[in-house]
Short mmCIF file of C-alpha atoms in Angstrom, two decimals:
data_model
loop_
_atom_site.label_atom_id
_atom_site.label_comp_id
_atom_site.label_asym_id
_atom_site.label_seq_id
_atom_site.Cartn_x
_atom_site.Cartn_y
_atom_site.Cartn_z
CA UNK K 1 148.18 100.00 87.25
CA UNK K 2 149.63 103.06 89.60
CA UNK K 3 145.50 103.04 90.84
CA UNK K 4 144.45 99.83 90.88
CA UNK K 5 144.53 99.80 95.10
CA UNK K 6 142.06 102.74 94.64
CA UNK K 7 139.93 100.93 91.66
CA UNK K 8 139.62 97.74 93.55
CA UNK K 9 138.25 99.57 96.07
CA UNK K 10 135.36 101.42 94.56
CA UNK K 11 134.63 97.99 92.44
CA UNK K 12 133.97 96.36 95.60
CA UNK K 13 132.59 99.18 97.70
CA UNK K 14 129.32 97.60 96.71
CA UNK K 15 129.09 94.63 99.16
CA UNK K 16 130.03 97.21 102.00
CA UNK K 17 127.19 99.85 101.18
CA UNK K 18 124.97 97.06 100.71
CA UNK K 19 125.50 95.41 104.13
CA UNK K 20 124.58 98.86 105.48
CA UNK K 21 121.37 99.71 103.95
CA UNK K 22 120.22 95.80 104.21
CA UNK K 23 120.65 96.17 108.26
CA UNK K 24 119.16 99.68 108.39
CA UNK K 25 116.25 97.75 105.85
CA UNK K 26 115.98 94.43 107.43
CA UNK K 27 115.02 95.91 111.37
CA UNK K 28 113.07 98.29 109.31
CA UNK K 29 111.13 95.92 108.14
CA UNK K 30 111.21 93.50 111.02
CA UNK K 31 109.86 95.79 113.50
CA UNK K 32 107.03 97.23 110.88
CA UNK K 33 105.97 94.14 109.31
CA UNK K 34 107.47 91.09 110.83
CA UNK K 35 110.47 88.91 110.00
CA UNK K 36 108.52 86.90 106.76
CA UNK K 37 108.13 90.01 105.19
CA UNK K 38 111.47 91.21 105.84
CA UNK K 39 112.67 88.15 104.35
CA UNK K 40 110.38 87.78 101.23
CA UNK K 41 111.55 91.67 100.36
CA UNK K 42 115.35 91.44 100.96
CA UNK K 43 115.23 88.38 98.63
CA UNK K 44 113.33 90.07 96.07
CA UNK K 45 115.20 92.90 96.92
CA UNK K 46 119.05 91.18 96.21
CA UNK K 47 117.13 89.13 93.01
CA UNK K 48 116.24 92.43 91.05
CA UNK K 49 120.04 94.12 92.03
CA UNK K 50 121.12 90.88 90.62
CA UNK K 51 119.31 91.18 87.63
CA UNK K 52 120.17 94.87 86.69
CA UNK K 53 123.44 93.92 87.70
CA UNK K 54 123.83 90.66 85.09
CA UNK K 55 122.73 93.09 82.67
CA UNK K 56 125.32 96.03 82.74
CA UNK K 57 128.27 93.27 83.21
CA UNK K 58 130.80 94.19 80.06
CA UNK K 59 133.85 92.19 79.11
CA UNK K 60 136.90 94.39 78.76
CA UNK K 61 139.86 91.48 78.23
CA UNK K 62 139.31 89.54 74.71
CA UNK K 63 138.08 86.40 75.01
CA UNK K 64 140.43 83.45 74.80
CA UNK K 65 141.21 81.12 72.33
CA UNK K 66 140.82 77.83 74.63
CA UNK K 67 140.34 77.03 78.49
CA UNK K 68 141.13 74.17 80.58
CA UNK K 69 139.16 73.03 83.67
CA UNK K 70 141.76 74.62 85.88
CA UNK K 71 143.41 77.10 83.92
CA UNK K 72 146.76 78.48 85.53
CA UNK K 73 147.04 75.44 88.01
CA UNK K 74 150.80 76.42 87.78
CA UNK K 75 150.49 79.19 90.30
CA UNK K 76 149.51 76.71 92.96
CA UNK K 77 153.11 75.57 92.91
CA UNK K 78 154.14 79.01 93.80
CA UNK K 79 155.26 79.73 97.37
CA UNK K 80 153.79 83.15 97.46
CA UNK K 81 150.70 81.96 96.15
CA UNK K 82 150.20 79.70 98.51
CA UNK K 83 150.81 81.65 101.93
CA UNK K 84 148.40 84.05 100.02
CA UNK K 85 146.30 81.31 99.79
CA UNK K 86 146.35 80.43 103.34
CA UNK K 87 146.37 84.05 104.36
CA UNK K 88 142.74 83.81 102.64
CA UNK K 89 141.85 81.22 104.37
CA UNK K 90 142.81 81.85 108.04
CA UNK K 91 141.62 85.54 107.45
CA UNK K 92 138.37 84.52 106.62
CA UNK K 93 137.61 82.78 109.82
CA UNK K 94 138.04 85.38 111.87
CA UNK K 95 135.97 88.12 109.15
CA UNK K 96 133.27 86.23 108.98
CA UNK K 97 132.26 86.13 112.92
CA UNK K 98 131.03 89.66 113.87
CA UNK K 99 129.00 89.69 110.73
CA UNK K 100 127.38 86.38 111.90
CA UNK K 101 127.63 87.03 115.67
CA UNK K 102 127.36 90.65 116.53
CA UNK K 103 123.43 90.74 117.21
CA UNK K 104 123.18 87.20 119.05
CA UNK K 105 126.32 89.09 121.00
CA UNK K 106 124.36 92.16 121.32
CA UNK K 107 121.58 90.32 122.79
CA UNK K 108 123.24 88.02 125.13
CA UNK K 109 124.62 91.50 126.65
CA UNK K 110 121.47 92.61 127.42
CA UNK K 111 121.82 95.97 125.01
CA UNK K 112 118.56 96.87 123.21
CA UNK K 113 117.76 95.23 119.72
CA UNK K 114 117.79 98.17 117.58
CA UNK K 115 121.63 98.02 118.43
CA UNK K 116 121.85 94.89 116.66
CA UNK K 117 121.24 96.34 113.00
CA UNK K 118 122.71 99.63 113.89
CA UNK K 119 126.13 97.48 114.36
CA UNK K 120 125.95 95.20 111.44
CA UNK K 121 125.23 98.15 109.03
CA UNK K 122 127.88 99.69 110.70
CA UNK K 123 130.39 97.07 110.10
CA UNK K 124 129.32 97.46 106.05
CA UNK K 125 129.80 101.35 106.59
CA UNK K 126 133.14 100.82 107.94
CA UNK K 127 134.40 98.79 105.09
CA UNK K 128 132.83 100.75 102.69
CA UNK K 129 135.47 103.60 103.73
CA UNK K 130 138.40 100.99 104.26
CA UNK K 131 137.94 99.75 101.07
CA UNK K 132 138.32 103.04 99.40
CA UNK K 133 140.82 105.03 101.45
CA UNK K 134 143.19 101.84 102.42
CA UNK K 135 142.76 101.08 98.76
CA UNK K 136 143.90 104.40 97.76
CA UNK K 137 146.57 104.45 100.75
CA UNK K 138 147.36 101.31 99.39
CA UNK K 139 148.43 103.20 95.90
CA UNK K 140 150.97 105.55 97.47
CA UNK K 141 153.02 103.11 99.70
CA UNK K 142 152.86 100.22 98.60
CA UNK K 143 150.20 97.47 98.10
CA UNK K 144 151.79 94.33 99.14
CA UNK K 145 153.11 96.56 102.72
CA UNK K 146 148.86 97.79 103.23
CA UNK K 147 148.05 94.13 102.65
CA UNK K 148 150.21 93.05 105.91
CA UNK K 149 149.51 96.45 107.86
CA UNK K 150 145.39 95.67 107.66
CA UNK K 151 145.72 92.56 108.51
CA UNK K 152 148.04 93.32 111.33
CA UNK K 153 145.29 95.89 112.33
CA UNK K 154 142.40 93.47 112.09
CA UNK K 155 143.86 91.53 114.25
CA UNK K 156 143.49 94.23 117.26
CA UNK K 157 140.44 95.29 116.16
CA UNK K 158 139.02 91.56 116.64
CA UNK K 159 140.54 91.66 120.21
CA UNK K 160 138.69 94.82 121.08
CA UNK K 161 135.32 92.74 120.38
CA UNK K 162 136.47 91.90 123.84
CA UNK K 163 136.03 95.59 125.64
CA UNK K 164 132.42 96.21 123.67
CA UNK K 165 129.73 96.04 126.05
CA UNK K 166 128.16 99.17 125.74
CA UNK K 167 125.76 100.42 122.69
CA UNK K 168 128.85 103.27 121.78
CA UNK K 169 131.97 100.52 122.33
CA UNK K 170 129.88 97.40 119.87
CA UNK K 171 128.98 100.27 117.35
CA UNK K 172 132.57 101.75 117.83
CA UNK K 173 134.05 98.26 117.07
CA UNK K 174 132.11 97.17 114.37
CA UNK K 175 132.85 100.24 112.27
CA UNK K 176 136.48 99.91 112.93
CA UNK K 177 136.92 96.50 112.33
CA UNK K 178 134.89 97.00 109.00
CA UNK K 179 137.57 99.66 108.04
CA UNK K 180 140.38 97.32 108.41
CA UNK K 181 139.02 94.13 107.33
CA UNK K 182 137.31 96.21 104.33
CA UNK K 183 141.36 96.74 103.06
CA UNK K 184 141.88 92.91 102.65
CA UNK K 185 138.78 92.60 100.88
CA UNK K 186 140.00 95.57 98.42
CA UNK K 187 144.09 94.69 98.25
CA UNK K 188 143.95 90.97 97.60
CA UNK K 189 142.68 90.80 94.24
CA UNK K 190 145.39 94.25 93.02
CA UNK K 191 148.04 91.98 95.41
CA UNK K 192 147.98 88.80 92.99
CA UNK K 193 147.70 91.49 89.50
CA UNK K 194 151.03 93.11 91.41
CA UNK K 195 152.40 89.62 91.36
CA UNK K 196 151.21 87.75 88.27
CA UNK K 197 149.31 90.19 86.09
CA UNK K 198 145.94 91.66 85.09
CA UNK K 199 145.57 89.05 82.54
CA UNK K 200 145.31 86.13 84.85
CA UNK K 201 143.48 87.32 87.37
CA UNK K 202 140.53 85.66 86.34
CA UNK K 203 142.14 82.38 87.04
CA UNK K 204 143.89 83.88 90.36
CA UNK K 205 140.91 85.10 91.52
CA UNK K 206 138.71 81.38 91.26
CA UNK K 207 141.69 79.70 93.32
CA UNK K 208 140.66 82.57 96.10
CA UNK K 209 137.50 81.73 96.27
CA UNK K 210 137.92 78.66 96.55
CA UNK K 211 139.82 79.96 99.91
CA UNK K 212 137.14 81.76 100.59
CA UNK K 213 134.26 79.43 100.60
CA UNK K 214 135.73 77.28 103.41
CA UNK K 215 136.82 80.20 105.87
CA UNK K 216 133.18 81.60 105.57
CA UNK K 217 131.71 78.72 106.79
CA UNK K 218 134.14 77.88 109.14
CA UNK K 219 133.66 81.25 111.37
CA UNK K 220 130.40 81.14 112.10
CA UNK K 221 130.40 77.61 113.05
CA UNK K 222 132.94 77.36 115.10
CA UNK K 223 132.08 80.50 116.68
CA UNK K 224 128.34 79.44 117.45
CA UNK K 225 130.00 76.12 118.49
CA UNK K 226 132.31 77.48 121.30
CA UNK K 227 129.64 80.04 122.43
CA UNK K 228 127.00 77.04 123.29
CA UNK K 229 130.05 75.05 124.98
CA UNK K 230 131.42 78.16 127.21
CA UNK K 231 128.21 80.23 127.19
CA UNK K 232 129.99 83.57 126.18
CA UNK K 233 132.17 84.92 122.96
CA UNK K 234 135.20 84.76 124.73
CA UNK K 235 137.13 82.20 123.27
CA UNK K 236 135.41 82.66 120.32
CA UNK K 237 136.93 85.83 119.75
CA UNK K 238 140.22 84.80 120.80
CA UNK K 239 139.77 82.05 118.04
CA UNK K 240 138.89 84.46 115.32
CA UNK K 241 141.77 87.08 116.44
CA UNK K 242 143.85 84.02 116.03
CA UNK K 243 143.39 83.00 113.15
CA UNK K 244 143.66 87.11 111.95
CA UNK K 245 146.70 86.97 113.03
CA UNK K 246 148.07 83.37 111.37
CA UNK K 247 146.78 84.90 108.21
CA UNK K 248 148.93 88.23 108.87
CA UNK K 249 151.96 86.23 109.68
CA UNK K 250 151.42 84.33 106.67
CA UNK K 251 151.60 87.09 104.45
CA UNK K 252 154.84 88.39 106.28
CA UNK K 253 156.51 85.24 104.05
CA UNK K 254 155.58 86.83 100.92
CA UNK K 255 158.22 88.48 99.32
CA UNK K 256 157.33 91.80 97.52
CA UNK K 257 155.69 92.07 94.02
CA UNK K 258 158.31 92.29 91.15
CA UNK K 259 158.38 95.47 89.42
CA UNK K 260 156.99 94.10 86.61
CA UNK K 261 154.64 91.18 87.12
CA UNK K 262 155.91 87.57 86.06
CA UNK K 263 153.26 86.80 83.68
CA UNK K 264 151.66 89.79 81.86
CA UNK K 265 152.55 89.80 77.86
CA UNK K 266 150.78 87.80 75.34
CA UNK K 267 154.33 86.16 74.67
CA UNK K 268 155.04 84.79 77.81
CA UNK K 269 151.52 83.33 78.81
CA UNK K 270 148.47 82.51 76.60
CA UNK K 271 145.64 83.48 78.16
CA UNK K 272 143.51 81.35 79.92
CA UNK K 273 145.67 77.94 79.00
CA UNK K 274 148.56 77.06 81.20
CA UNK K 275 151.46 77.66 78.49
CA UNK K 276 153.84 79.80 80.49
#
């Protein structure tokens, strides 16, 4: 429990690596053997990592004795949950865009195209790190008070999208805004365990994905959508650093984990019902 900031981090440090190699891989391949090949390979690539992955999954919790469709519904009603839940949300929004946008950005600079998947693994480099050492930093002050300070810092990082038009300042930016963004990505899951314990997680953690689903596709679209009305990222950006920021100020309304989570014994919840 006194790590879990620091385990969260190295359990999802995955996704970050990953995003690095697959840009350093995917112009690799592109400029080698041409963009069907890239994409035939990183699909059978991600398939057999899949597969191996499926494979070494191990349950550690003991399965329960009976499930309901939506299992710990009762959280919803919570207040904390909920600006958590639109902290998601709104956060994801703004994440999502410089992992969709950076290389049409890139190119509608005029900077070469090589800089496009040097930035984009760069942004999975950067949260690769954030995950881990904001995850650990995380551990020593104070998870909940990291949550708000990444966020908080995300928020400026998205802003200086604005001052990146050279190959150093878009490489610069997208490693630092992976670091910071990287921390939400690593604190929210240890966050909800903080407030409603390890044992419901599983159940937290589907109602957050459900919060992230929607954000994701929101980002992109809305970004590509105000770049073909204005004909530059501008307002795009100020959109995403926007909504950065209403997720930051949401989680400022969240009062701070209870010493000892509200749900966590056997005898005050059965897992996976909604008996509390």
């Amino acid at each position: 429990k006194k790590k879990r900031g620091l385990a969260s981090g190295f359990s999802t440090l995955g996704s970050g690596l990953g995003n690095f190699a697959i840009g350093i891989l995917t112009e690799k391949w592109i400029n080698e053997k041409g963009t069907a090949y890239a994409l035939r390979g990183i699909g059978i690539l991600s398939g057999v990592l899949l597969l191996i992955a499926f494979f070494c999954l191990k349950r550690r919790l003991p399965l329960v004795d009976r499930m309901s469709p939506c299992s710990d519904r009762d959280i919803l009603t919570k207040r904390d949950f909920q600006f958590i839940l639109f902290g998601t949300l709104f956060f994801q929004v703004g994440y999502q865009m410089p992992f969709a946008h950076l290389p049409s950005y890139i190119e509608d600079i005029g900077l070469r195209n090589d800089t496009a998947a040097i930035a984009v693994a760069q942004l999975g480099l950067g949260s690769a790190f954030g995950r881990i050492l904001l995850g650990w930093l995380s551990d020593k002050i104070g998870r909940m008070k990291m949550f708000r300070y990444v966020l908080f810092a995300s928020t400026g990082m998205m802003l200086s999208w604005l001052f990146a038009d050279t190959e150093v300042g878009v490489i610069s930016f997208a490693f630092a805004f992976g670091f910071f963004s990287g921390g939400f990505i690593a604190l929210v899951f240890p966050v909800c365990a903080d407030f409603y314990g390890s044992r419901r997680l599983g159940g937290v953690a589907g109602y957050i994905a459900l919060c992230l689903v929607p954000g994701a596709y929101l980002g992109p679209y809305l970004a590509g959508f105000i770049f073909d009305a204005d004909g530059n990222y501008d307002n795009a950006i100020f959109v995403g650093a926007g909504c950065i920021l209403a997720s930051s100020l949401a989680l400022t309304q969240v009062s701070n984990p209870p010493e000892r989570p509200r749900v966590e014994s056997d005898q005050e919840v059965r897992v996976g019902s909604t008996d509390v």
